[in-house]
Short mmCIF file of C-alpha atoms and ligand atoms in Angstrom, two decimals:
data_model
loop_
_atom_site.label_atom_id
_atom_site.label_comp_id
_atom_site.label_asym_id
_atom_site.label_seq_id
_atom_site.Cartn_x
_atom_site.Cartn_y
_atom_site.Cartn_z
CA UNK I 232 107.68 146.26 184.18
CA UNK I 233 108.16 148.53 181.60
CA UNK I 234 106.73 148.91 178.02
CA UNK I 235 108.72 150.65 175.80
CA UNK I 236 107.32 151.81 171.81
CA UNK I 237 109.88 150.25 168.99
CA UNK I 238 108.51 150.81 165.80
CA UNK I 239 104.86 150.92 166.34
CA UNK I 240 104.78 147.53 168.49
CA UNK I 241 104.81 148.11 172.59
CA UNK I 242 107.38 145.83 173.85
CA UNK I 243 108.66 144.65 177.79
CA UNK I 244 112.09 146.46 178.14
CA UNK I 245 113.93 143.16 178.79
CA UNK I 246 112.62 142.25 175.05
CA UNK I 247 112.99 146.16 173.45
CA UNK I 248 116.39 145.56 171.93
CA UNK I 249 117.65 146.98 168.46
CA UNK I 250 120.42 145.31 165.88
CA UNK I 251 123.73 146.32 166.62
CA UNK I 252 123.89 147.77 163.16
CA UNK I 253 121.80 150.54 163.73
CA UNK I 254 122.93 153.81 162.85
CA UNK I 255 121.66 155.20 165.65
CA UNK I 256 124.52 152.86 167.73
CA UNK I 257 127.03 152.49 165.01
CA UNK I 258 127.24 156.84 164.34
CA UNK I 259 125.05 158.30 166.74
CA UNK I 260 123.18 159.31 164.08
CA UNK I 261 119.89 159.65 164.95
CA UNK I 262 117.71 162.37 166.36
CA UNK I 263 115.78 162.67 170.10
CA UNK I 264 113.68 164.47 172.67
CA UNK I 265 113.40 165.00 176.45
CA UNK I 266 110.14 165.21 177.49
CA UNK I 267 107.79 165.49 180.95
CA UNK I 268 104.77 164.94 182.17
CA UNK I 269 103.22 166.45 185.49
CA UNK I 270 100.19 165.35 186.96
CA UNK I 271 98.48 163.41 184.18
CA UNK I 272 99.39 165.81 181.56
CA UNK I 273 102.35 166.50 179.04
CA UNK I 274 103.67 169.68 179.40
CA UNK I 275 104.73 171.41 175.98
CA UNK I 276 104.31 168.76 173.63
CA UNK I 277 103.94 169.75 170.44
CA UNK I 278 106.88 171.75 170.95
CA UNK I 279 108.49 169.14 171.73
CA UNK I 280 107.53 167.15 168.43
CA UNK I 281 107.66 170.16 166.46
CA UNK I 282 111.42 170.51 167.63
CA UNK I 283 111.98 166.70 166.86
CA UNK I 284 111.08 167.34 163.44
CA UNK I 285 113.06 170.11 162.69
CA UNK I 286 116.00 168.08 164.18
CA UNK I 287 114.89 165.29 161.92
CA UNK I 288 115.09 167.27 158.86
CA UNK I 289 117.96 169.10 159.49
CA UNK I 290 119.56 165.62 159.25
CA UNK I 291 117.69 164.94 156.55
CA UNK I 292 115.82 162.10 158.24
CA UNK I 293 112.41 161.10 157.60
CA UNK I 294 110.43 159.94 160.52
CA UNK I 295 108.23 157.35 158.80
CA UNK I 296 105.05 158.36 160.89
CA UNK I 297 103.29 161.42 161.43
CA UNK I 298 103.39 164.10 163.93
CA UNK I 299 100.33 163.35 164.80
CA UNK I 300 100.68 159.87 165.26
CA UNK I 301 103.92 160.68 167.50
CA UNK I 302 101.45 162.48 169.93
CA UNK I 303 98.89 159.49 169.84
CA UNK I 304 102.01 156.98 170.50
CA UNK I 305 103.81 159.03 172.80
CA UNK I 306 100.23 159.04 174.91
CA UNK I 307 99.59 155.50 174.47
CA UNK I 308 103.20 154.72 176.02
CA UNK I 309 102.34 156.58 179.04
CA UNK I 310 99.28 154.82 179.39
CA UNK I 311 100.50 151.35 179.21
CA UNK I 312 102.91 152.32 181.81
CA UNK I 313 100.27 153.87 183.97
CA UNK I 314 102.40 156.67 184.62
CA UNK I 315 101.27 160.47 185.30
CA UNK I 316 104.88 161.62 186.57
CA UNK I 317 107.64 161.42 183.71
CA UNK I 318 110.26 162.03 181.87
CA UNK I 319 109.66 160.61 178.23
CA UNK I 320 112.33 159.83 175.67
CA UNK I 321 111.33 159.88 171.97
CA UNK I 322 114.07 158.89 169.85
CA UNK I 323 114.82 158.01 165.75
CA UNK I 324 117.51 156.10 164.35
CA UNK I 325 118.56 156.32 160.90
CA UNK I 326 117.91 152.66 161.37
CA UNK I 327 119.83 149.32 160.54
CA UNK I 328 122.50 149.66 157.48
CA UNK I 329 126.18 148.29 156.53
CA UNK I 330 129.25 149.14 158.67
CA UNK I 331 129.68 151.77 156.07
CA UNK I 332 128.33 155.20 157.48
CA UNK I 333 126.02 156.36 154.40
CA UNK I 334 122.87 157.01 155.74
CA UNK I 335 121.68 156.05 152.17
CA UNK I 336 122.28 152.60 153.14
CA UNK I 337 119.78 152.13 155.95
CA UNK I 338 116.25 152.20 154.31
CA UNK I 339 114.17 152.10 157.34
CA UNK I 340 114.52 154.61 160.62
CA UNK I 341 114.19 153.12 164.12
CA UNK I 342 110.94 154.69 166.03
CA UNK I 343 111.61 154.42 170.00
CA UNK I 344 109.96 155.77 172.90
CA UNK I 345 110.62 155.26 176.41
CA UNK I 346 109.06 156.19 179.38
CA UNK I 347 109.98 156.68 183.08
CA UNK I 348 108.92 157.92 186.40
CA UNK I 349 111.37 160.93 187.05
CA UNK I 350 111.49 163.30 189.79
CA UNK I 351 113.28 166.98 189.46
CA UNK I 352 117.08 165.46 188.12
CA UNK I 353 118.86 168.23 190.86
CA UNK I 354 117.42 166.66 194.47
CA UNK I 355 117.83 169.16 197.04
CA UNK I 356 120.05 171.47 195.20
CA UNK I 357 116.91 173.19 194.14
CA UNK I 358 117.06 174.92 197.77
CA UNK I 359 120.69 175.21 197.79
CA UNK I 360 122.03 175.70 194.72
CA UNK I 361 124.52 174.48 192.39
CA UNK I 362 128.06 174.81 191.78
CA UNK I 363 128.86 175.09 188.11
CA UNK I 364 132.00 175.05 186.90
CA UNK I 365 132.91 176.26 182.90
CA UNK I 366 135.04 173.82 180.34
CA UNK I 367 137.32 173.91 178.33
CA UNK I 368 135.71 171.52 175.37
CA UNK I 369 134.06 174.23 173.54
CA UNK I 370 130.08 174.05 172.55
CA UNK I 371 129.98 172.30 169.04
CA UNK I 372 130.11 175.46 166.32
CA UNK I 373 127.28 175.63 164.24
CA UNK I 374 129.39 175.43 161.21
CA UNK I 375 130.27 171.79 162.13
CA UNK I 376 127.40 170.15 164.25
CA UNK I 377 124.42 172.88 165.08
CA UNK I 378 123.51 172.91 168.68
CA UNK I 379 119.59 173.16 167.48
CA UNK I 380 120.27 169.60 165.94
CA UNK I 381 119.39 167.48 169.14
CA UNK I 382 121.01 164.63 167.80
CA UNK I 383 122.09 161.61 169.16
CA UNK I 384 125.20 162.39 169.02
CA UNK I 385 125.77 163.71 172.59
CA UNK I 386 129.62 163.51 172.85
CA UNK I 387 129.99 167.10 172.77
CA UNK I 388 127.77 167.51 175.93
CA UNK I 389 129.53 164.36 177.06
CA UNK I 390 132.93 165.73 177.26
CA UNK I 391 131.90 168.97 179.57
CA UNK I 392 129.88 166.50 181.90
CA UNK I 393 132.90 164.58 182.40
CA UNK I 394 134.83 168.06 183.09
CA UNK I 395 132.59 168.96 185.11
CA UNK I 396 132.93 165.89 187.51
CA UNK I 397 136.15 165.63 187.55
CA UNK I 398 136.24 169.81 188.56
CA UNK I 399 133.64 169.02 190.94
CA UNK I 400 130.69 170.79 189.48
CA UNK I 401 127.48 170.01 189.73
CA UNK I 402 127.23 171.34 185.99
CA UNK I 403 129.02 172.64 183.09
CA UNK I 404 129.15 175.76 181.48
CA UNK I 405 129.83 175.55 177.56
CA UNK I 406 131.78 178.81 175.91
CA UNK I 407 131.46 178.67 172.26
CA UNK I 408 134.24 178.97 169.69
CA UNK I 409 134.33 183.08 170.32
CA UNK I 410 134.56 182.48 173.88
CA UNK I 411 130.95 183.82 174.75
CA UNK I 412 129.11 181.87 177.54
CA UNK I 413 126.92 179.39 175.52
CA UNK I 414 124.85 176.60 177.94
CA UNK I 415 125.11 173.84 179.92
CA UNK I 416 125.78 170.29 179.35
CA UNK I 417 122.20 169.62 179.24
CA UNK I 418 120.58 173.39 179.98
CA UNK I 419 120.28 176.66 178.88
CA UNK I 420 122.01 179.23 181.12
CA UNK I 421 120.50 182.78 182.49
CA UNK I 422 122.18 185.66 184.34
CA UNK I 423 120.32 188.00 186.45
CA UNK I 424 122.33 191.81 187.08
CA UNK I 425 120.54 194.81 188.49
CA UNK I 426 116.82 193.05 188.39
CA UNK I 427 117.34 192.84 184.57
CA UNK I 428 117.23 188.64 183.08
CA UNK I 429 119.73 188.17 180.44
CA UNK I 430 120.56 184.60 178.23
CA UNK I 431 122.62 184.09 175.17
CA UNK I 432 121.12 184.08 171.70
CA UNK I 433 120.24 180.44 170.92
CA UNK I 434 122.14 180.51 167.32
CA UNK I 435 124.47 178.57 169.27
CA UNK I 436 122.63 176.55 171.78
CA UNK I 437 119.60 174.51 171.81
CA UNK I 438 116.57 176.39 172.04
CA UNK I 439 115.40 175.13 174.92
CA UNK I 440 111.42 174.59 175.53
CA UNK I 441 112.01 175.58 179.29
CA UNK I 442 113.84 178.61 178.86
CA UNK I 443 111.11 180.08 176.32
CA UNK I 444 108.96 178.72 179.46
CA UNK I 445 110.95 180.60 181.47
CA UNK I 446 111.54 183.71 179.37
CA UNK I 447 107.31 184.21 179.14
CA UNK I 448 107.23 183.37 182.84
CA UNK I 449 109.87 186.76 183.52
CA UNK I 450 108.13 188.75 180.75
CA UNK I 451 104.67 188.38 182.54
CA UNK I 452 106.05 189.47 185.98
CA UNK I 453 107.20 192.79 183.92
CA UNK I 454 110.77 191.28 184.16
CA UNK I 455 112.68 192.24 181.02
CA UNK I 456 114.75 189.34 179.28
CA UNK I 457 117.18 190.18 176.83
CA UNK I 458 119.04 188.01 174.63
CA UNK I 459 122.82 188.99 174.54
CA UNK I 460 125.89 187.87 174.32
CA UNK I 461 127.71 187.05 177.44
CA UNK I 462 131.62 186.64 178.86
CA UNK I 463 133.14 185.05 181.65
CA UNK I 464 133.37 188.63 183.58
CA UNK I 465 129.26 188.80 183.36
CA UNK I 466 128.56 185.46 185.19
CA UNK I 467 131.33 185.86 187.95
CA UNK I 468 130.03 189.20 188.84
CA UNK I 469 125.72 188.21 188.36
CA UNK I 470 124.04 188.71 191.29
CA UNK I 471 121.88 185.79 190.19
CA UNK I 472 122.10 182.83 188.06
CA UNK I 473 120.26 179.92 186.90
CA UNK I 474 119.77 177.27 183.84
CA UNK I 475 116.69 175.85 182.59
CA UNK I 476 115.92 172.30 180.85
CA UNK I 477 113.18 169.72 180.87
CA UNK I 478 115.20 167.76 183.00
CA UNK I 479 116.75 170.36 185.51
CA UNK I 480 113.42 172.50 185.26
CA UNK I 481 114.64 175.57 186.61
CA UNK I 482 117.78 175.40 189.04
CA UNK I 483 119.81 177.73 191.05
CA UNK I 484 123.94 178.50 190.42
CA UNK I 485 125.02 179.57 193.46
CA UNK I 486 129.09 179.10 192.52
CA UNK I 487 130.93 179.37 189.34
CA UNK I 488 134.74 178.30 188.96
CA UNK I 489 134.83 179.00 192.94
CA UNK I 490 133.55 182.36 192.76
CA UNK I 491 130.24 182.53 194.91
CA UNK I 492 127.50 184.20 192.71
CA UNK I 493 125.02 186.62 194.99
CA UNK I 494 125.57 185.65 198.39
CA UNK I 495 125.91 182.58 198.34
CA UNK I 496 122.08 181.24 198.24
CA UNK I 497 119.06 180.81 195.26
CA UNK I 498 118.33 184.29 194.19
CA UNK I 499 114.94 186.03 194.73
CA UNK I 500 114.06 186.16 191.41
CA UNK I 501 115.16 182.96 190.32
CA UNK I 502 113.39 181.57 193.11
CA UNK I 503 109.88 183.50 191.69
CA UNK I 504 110.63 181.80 188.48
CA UNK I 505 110.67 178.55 189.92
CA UNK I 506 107.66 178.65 191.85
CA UNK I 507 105.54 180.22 188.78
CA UNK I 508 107.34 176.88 186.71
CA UNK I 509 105.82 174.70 189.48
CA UNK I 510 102.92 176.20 188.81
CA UNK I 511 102.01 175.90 185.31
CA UNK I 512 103.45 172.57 184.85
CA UNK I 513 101.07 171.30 187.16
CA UNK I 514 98.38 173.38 185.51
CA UNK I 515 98.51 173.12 181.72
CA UNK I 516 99.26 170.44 179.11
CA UNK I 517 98.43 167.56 177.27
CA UNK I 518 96.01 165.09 179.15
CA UNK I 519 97.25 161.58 178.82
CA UNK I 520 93.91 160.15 180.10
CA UNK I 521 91.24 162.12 178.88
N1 LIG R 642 120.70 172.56 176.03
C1 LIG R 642 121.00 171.27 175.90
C2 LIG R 642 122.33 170.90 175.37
C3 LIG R 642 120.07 170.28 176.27
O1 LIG R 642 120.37 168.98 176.13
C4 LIG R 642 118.83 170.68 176.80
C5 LIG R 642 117.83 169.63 177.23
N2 LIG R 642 116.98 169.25 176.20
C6 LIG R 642 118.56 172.05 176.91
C7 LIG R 642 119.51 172.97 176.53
C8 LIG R 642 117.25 172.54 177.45
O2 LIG R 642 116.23 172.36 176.50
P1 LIG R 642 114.74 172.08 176.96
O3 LIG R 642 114.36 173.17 177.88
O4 LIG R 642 113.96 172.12 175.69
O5 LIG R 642 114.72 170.76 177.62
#
């Protein structure tokens, strides 16, 4: 049984229900957070709230407690659940309003958190790899919806996960409206050429908690990241590739749009990066029981 946080009250999950005229349903308009904890402890998160907030007010939505008190529930949550393993899912509604879609109309903002055991989302394609494929629904421009905003309104990402199965991918890789690689359907994407790690500016992706992880991880084994932009021509010909999110930690491409990236298998450095992220998330973070 599960006990998931709706609006300061911890509630069963058969009875943690919301009003079908909640924003958050009715527009998608709502903001959210993936989250883990290893071992007893939270890894990254006040980054994680911090980047909740900034979602929230770029929407102009005010989450009615404090970031402080998000911690504290968050924690609580994963208490009542007795859970040291997990992936937790902070999310805010702008809350119930009229069929109309002014958020002006909705006076209070749903608070939600649930929790979940979770183990690594890719299985065994950690050691083998995964076959990526690239879209053609375009990343969301930052002119209409920004790719920092992690809203609840996941249609975008939706689209090139459904491409993506359909094509046979494992995952998908976004361009942006110029055509430049931009991320994943749920990850932020890295290219490794002549020993040198290189990743798209994140004006139009998320900026993903794992890939700064990953970005310090490279820096302190003297590996040089740059940010840059990148074309199809650069990941067909990488020796090495691999994305990074909370959910897929970090994960080996080993095939993009049929070409096979390195030969064939996880590349060396990728696969340094992803012990060294084993690592630390098993070494540092929040405690959730003292
Ligand atoms: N891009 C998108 C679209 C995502 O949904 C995620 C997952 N939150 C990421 C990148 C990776 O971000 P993070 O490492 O903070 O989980």
């Amino acid at each position: 049984m599960t006990y998931v946080y709706i609006d300061g009250d911890y509630v069963h999950e058969e009875e943690a229900s919301v009003s079908v005229f909640d924003h958050g349903l009715l527009y998608g308009d709502g903001v959210f957070e993936g989250i883990r904890a290893y071992e007893g402890k939270v890894f990254k998160l006040e980054e994680h709230i911090d980047r909740l907030y900034r979602s929230a007010k770029a929407i102009k939505l005010d989450i009615p407690i404090t970031k402080k008190e998000m911690n504290q529930a968050i924690i609580k949550t994963l208490q009542k659940n007795e859970l040291k393993n997990a992936y937790i899912r902070p999310l805010i509604t702008r809350g119930v309003g009229s069929l109309g879609l002014d958020p002006q109309k909705c006076p209070k903002p749903t608070v939600i958190i649930i929790v979940q055991e979770w183990d690594a989302m890719y299985g065994d394609l950690y050691s083998q790899g995964l076959k990526a494929v690239t879209v053609a629904v375009r990343r969301n421009s930052i002119d209409a919806l920004p790719p920092n905003i992690k809203s609840l309104n996941y249609l975008n990402n939706i689209l090139a996960k459904i491409e993506a199965n359909v094509k046979g991918g494992d995952e998908a890789i976004f361009l942006n409206q110029q055509g430049k690689i931009s991320e994943g359907s749920g990850d932020n994407l890295f290219i490794i050429q002549d020993n040198q790690i290189y990743t798209p500016p994140a004006l139009n992706n998320l900026k993903g908690i794992t890939r700064k992880t990953a970005i310090d991880i490279a820096k302190n084994k003297g590996i040089e990241v740059q940010e840059t932009d990148l074309g199809l021509f650069d990941i067909y010909t990488a020796d090495e590739i691999f994305v990074t999110g909370t959910a897929a930690e970090i994960a080996p491409i080993v095939k993009v749009d049929g070409r096979q990236i390195g030969d064939g298998n996880p590349g060396k450095i990728t696969k340094k990066l992803m012990d060294k992220f084993k690592e630390i998330t098993g070494e540092i973070g929040t405690p959730i029981y003292g």
